[in-house]
Coordinates of C-alpha atoms in Angstrom, one line a residue:
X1 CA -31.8 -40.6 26.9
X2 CA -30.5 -43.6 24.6
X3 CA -31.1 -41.2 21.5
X4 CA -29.3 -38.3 22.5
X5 CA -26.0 -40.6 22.9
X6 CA -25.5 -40.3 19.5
X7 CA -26.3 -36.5 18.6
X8 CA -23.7 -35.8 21.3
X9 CA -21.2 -38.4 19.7
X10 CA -21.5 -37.2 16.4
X11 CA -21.2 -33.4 17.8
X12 CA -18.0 -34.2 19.6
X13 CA -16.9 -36.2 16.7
X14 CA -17.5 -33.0 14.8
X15 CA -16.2 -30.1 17.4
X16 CA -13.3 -32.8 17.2
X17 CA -12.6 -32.3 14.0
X18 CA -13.3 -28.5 13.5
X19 CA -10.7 -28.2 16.0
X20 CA -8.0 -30.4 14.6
X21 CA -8.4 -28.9 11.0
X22 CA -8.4 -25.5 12.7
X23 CA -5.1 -26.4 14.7
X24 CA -3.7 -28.2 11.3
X25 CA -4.5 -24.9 9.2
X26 CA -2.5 -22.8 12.0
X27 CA 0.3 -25.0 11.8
X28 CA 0.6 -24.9 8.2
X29 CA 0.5 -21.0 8.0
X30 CA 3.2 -20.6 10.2
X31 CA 5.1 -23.0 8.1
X32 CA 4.6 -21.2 5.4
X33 CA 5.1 -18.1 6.3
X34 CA 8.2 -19.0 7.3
X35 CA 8.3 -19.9 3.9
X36 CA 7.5 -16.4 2.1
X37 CA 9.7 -14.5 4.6
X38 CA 12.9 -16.9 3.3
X39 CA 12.2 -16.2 0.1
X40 CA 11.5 -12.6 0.7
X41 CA 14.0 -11.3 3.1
X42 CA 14.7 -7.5 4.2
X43 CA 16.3 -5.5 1.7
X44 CA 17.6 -2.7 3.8
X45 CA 17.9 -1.6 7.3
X46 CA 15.9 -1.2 10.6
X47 CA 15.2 2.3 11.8
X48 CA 14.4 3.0 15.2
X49 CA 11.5 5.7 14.8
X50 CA 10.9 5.7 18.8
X51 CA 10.1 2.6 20.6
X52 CA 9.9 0.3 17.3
X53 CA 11.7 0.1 13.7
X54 CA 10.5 1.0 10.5
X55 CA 12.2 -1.0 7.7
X56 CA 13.6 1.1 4.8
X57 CA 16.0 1.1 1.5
X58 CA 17.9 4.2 1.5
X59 CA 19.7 5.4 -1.7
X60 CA 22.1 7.9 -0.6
X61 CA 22.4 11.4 -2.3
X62 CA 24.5 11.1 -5.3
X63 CA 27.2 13.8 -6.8
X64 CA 25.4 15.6 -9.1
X65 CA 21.9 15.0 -8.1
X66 CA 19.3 17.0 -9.8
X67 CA 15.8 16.3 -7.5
X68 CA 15.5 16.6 -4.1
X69 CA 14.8 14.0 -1.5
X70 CA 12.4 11.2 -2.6
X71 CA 10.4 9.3 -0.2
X72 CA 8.1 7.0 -1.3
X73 CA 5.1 5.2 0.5
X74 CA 3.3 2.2 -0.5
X75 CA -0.4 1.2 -1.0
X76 CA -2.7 -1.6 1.0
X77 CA -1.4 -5.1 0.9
X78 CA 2.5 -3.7 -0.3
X79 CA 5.7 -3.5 1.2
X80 CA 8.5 -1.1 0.0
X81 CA 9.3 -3.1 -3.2
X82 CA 5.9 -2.3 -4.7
X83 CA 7.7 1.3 -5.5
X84 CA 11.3 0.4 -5.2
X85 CA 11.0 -1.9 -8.1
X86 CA 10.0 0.3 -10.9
X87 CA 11.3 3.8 -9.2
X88 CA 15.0 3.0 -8.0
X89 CA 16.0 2.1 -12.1
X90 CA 15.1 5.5 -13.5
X91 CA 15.7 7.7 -10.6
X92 CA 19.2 6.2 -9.3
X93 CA 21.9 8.9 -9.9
X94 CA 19.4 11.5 -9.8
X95 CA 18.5 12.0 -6.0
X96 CA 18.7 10.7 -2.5
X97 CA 15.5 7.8 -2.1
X98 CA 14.1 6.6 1.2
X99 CA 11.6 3.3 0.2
X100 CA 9.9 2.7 3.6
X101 CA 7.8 -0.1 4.7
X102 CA 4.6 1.0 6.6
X103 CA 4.2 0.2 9.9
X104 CA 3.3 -3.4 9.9
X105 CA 3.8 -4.2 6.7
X106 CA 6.7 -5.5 4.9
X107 CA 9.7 -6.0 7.8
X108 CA 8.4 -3.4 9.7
X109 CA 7.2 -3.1 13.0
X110 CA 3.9 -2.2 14.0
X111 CA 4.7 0.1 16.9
X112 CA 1.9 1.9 18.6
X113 CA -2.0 1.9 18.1
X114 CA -1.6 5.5 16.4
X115 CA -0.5 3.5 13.7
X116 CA -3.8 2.5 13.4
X117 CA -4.6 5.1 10.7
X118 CA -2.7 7.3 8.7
X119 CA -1.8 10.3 10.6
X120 CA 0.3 8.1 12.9
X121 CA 2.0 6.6 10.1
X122 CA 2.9 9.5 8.6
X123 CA 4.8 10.5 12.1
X124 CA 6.8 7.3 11.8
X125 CA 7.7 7.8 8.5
X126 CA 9.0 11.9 9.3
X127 CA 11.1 10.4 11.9
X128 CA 12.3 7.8 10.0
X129 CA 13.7 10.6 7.3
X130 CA 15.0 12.4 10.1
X131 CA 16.8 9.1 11.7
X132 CA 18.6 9.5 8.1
X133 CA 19.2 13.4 7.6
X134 CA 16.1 13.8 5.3
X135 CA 14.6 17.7 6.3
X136 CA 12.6 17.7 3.3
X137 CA 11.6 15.6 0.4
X138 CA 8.9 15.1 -2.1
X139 CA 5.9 12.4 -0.6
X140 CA 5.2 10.1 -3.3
X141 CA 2.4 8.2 -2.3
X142 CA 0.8 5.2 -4.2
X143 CA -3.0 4.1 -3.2
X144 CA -3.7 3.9 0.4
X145 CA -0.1 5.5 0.5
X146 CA -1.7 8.2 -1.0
X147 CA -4.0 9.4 2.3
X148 CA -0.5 9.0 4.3
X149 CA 1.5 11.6 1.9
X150 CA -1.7 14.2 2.4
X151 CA -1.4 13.3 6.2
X152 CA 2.4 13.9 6.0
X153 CA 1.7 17.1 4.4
X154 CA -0.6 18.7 6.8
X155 CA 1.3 17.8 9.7
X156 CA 4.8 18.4 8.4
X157 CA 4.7 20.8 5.7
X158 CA 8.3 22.1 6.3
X159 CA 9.2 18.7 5.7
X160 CA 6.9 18.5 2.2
X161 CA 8.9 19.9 -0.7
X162 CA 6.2 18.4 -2.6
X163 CA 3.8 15.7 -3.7
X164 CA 2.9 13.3 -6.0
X165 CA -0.1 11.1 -5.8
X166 CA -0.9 7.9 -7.9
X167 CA -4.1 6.8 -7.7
X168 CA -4.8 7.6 -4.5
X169 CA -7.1 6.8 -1.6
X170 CA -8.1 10.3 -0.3
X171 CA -11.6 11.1 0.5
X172 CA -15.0 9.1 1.5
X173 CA -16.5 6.9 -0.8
X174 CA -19.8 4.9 -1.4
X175 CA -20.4 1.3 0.0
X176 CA -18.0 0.0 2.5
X177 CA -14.7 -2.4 2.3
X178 CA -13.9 -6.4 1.8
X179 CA -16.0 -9.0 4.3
X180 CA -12.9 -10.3 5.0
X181 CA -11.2 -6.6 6.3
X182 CA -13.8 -5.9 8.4
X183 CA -13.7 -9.8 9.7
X184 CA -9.8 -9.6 10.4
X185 CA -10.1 -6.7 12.4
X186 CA -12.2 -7.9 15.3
X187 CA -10.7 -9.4 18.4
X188 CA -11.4 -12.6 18.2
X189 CA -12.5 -14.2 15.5
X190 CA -9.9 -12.1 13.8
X191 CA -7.0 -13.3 14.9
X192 CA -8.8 -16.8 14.2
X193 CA -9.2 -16.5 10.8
X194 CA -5.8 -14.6 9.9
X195 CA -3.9 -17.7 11.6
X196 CA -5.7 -20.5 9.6
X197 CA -7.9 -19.7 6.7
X198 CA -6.5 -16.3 5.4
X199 CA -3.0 -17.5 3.8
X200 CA -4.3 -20.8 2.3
X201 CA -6.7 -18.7 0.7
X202 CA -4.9 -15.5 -0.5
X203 CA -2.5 -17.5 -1.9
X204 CA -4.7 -19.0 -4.5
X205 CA -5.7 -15.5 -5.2
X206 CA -2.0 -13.6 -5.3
X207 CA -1.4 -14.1 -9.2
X208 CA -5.1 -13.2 -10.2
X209 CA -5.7 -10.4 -7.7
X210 CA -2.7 -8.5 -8.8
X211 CA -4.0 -8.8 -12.2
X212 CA -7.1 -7.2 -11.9
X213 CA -5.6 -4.5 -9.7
X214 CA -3.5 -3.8 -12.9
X215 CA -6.4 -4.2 -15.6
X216 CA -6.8 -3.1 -17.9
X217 CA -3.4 -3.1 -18.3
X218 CA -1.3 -6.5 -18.3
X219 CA 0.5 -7.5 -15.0
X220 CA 4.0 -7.9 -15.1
X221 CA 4.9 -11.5 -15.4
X222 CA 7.3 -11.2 -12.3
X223 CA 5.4 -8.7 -10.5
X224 CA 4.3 -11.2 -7.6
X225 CA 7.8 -12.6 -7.2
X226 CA 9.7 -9.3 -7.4
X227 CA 7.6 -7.4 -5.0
X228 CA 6.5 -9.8 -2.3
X229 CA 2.8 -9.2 -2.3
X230 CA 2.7 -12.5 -0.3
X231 CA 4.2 -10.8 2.5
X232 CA 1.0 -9.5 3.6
X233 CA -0.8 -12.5 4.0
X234 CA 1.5 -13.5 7.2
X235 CA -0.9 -13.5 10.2
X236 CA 0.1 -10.3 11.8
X237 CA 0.5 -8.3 8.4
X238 CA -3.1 -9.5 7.2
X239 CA -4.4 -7.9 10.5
X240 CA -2.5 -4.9 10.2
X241 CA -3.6 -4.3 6.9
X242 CA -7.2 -5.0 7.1
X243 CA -6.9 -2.0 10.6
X244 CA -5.7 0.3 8.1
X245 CA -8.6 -0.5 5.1
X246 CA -11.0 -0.8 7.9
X247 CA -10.1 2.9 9.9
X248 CA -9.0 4.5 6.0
X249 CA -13.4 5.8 5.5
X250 CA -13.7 7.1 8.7
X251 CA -10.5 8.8 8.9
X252 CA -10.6 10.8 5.2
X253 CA -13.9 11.6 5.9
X254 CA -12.8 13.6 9.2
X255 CA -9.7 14.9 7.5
X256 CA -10.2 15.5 4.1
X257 CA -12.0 18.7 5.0
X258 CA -8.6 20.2 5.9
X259 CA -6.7 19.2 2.9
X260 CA -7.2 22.8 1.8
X261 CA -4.6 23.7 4.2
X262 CA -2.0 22.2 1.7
X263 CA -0.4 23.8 0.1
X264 CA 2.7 22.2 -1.5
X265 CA 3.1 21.5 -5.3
X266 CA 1.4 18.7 -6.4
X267 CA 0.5 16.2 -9.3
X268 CA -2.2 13.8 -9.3
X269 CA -1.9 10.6 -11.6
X270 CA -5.1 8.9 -12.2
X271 CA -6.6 6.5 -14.8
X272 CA -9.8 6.3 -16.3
X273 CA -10.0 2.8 -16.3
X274 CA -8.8 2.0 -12.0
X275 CA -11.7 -0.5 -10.6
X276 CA -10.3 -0.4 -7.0
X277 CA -10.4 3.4 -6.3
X278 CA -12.4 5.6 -7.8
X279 CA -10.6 8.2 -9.4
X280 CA -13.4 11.0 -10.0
X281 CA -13.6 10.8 -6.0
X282 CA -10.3 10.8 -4.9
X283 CA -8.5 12.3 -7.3
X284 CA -10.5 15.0 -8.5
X285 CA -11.4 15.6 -4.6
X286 CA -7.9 16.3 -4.2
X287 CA -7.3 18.3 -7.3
X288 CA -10.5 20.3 -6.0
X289 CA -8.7 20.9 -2.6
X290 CA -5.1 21.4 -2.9
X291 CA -4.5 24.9 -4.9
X292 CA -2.6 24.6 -7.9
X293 CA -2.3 20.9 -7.7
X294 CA -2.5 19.1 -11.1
X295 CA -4.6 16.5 -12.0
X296 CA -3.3 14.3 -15.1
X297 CA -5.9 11.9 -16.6
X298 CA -4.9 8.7 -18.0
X299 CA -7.2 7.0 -20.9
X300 CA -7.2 3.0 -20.4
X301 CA -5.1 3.2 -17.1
X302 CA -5.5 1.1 -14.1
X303 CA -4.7 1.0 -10.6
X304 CA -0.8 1.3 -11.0
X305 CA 0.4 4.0 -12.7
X306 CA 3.7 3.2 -10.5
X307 CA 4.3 0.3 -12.9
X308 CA 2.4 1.2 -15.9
X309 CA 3.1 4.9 -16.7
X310 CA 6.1 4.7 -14.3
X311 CA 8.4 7.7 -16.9
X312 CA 5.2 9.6 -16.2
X313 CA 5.7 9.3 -12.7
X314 CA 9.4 10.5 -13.2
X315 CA 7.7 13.6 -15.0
X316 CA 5.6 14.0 -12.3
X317 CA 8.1 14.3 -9.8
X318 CA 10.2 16.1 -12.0
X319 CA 7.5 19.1 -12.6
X320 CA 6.8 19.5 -8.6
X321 CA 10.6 19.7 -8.3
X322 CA 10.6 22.9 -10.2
X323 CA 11.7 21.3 -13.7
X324 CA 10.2 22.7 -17.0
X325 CA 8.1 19.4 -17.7
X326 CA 5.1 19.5 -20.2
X327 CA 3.1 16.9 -18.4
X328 CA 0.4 17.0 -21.3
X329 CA 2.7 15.9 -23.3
X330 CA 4.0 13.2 -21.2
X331 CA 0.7 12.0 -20.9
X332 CA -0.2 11.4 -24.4
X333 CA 2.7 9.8 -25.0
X334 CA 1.6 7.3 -22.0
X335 CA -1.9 6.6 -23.4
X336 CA -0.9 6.7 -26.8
X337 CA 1.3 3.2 -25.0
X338 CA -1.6 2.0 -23.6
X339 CA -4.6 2.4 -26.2
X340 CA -4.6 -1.5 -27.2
X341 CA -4.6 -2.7 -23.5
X342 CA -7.1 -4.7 -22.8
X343 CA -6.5 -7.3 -19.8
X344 CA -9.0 -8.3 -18.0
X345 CA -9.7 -8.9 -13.9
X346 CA -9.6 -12.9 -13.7
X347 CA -12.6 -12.4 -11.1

């Protein structure tokens, strides 16, 4: 009886302190969350979208303009700066932009469990265009935002002027997702290990995980501060985010059989050289499904032709807008910029 005094000292002495550096690390997070949200603040306005608000910049039409509507949709782990960054420079002037944080990430609210998966995030986003006099516009969707613009398509196509996708995330793939997605998402220890251990931890990995998502190519040297990837690693936005990785497989593998049903113009931007999705899947899935879509290839390109081969982009959008745009030639003139590239992922 004597001896077991001590065991159970030493394991309350030691549930003790689990608890304590449990309820420290919760402490800190929300501290400095507060943190990246002061030094990331919204950008542009709430939209109701039924029951919740989407946050979105919106660049009204201009005189002149020579595109239609632009709406543009961001990837896993983003918020609306991701593509307002590179795309509101070169395309200001020319056409009426709606950059729109998904639901849950960024400022925006989560809403509803059909935001769960893409489908229901493609609902908020047409009524969020509609909130703002947008019938129609080309989807550009980046990444993850890729699945949402085919989503968007096959339930609103008389919204869907056309689409352009960037490396996206389209169709089932081999193997599964992160540990730490599929750990966020469960109910308890989820919640858990988003409020304590997820921040402290991302953080040390913001400036090197962006860089291999961009390798081969270099990462900006202001990409982390100018488009808030932080952001996600708030409690509620690391849970949101990992739902949507965790329900992306399942859900492209029920609706990627329909994409055929598309059938707006479309270009595909892909690289070669992207180590988070793989292109020959995704990409050349969707070039395979969508009739007359057009699948440029990228030599040495990562994961963000957004950034990287951003005038490509332009082109891109450009050619599914009805413009007389030689994208071949655009897209030597992209690689022939990237040939000597040669970053590499940190690890």
């Amino acid at each position: 009886m004597l001896a077991r005094r001590p065991v159970r000292t030493i394991m309350i002495i030691l549930i003790s302190s689990i608890l304590l550096l449990l309820a420290g690390l919760a402490v800190w997070t929300r501290l400095k969350a507060r943190e990246i949200e002061a030094r990331h603040p919204p950008t542009g306005e709430m939209i109701d979208v039924g029951g919740y608000r989407l946050h979105a910049v919106h660049v009204p039409r201009p005189e002149g303009a020579d595109l239609p509507p632009l709406v543009f949709i961001h990837g896993a782990s983003g918020n609306l700066l991701d593509q307002e960054v590179p795309f509101r420079p070169k395309l200001e002037g020319r056409a009426e932009m709606l950059f729109i944080d998904r639901p849950g990430h960024g400022w925006s609210e989560r809403g509803d469990a059909a935001n769960n998966t893409p489908d229901g995030q493609a609902a908020a986003i047409a009524r969020a265009m509609q909130a703002k006099g947008i019938s129609s516009a080309i989807i550009i969707g980046h990444s993850f935002g890729g699945a949402i613009a085919a989503s968007f398509a096959l339930a609103h196509p008389q919204m869907t002027e056309g689409l352009v996708f960037l490396a996206p995330a389209t169709h089932s793939w081999p193997g599964g997702i992160a540990w730490y997605y599929g750990l966020t998402r469960t109910p308890l220890i989820g919640p858990l290990f988003a409020n304590t251990l997820a921040l402290p931890a991302g953080l040390t990995r913001l400036e090197s995980g962006s860089a291999c998502v961009f390798a081969p190519n270099p990462k900006p040297v202001d990409y982390v501060d100018k488009t808030a990837p932080a952001l996600v690693l708030r409690p509620q936005a690391f849970r949101n985010n990992a739902i949507d990785v965790a329900n992306l497989k399942p859900y492209v593998t029920r609706v990627a059989p329909r994409y055929t049903e598309i059938k707006s113009p479309t270009v595909i931007v892909t690289g070669d050289s992207d180590s988070v999705v793989l292109a020959h899947i995704h990409s050349e899935g969707l070039a395979r499904d969508i009739d007359g879509a057009e699948l440029v290839w990228i030599r040495n390109l990562g994961h963000k032709p957004d950034h990287v081969t951003t005038d490509l982009a332009v082109r891109a959008i450009e050619k599914v807008a009805g413009i007389d745009v030689d994208l071949k030639v655009a897209a030597a003139t992209a690689e022939a910029s990237l040939a000597t590239d040669n970053a590499v992922c940190p690890g």
